Coordinates of C-alpha atoms in Angstrom, one line a residue:
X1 CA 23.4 -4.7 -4.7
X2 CA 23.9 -5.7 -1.0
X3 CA 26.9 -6.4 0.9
X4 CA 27.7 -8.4 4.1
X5 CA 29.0 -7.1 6.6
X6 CA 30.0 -8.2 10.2
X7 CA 29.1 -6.3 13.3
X8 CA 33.1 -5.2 13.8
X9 CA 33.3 -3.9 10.7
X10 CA 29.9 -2.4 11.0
X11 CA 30.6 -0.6 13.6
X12 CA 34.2 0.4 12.4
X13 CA 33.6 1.6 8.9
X14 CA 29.6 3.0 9.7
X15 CA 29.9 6.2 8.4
X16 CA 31.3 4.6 5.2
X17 CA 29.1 2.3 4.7
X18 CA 25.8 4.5 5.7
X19 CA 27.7 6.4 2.7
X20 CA 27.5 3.9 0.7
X21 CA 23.4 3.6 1.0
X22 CA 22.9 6.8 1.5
X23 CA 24.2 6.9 -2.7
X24 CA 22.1 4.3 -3.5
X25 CA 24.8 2.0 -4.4
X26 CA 24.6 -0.7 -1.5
X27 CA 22.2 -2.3 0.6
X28 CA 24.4 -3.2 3.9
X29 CA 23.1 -6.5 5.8
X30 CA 25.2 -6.5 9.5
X31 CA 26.0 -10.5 10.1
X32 CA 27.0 -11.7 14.0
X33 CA 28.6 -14.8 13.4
X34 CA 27.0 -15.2 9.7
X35 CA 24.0 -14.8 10.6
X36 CA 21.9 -11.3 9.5
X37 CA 20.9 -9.5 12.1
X38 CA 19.9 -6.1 11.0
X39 CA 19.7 -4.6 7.2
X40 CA 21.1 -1.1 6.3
X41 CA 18.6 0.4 3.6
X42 CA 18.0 3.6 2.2
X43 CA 14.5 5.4 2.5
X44 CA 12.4 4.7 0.2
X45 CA 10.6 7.3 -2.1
X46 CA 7.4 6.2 -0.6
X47 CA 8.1 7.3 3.0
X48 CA 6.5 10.4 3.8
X49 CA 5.8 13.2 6.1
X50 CA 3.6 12.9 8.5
X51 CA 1.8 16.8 6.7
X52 CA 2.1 14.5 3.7
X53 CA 0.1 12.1 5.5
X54 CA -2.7 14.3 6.7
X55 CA -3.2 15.6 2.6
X56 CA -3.4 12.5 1.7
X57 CA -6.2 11.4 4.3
X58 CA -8.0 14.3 3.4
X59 CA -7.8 13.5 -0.1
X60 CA -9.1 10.0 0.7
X61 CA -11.8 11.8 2.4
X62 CA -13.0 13.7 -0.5
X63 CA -12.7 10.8 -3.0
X64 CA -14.7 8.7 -0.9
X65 CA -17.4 11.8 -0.4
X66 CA -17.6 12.3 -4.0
X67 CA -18.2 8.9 -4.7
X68 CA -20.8 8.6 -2.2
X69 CA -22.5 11.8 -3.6
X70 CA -22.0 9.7 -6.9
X71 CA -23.8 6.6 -5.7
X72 CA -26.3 8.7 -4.5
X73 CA -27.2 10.6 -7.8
X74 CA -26.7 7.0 -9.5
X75 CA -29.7 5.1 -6.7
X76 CA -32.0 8.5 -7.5
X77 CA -31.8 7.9 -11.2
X78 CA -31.7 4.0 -11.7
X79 CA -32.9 2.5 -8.8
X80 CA -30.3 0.2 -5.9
X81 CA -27.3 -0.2 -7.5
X82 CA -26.5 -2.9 -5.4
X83 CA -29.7 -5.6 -5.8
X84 CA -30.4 -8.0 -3.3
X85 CA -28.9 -11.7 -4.0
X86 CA -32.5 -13.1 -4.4
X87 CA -32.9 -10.1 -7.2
X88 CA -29.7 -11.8 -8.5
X89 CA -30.8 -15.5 -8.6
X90 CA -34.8 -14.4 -10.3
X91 CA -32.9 -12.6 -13.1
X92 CA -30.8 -15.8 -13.3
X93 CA -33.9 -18.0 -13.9
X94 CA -35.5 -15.7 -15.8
X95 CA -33.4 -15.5 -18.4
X96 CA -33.1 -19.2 -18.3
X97 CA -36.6 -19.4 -18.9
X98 CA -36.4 -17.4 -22.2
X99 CA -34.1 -20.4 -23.5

C-alpha cells in the first residue's frame, strides 16, 4: 500500500515512516504541494552486490562458452546450423514443387 505524504511531514516523522517501508507495509510517495516528488521504497530482492554481480557475469560467461562449444559440436556433426536465407527460400520452392 502507499501513502502520501507531504514534505513537512516527511521530514518530521522520517524515521517513522522509513520504519514503515523498511517492514514492508508502506510505500511512502513525498508530495510538495500535491504533487509527488520523490517515492520512499524498500529494496527490492533483486538488488545485489556488486561480488554478486561479478558471479553472475562469470556465469554468463560460461553459459555462453558452453553453448558456443555446443554450436560448435552441433556445425561438425550436421553441417551450418544457421543456413543462408537463399538456402531458406530453395527449400521453400522445393517443397512447393513436390505438390
Amino acid at each position: 500500500m502507499t501513502i502520501n505524504v507531504g514534505v513537512y511531514e516527511a521530514r518530521t516523522d522520517f524515521s517513522r515512516l522509513i520504519a514503515l517501508v523498511e517492514s514492508g507495509e508502506e510505500d511512502v510517495v513525498v508530495t510538495r504541494h500535491g504533487k509527488p516528488v520523490a517515492h520512499i521504497v524498500a529494496p527490492q530482492a533483486h538488488l545485489q552486490t556488486p561480488q554478486e554481480m561479478l558471479d553472475e557475469d562469470a556465469r554468463k560467461e560460461q553459459r555462453w562458452l558452453r553453448w558456443q562449444a555446443g554450436r560448435a559440436v552441433m556445425r561438425d556433426a550436421f553441417g551450418d546450423p544457421d543456413p543462408s536465407p537463399e538456402e531458406v527460400l530453395s527449400w521453400i520452392h522445393e517443397s512447393r514443387e513436390d505438390l
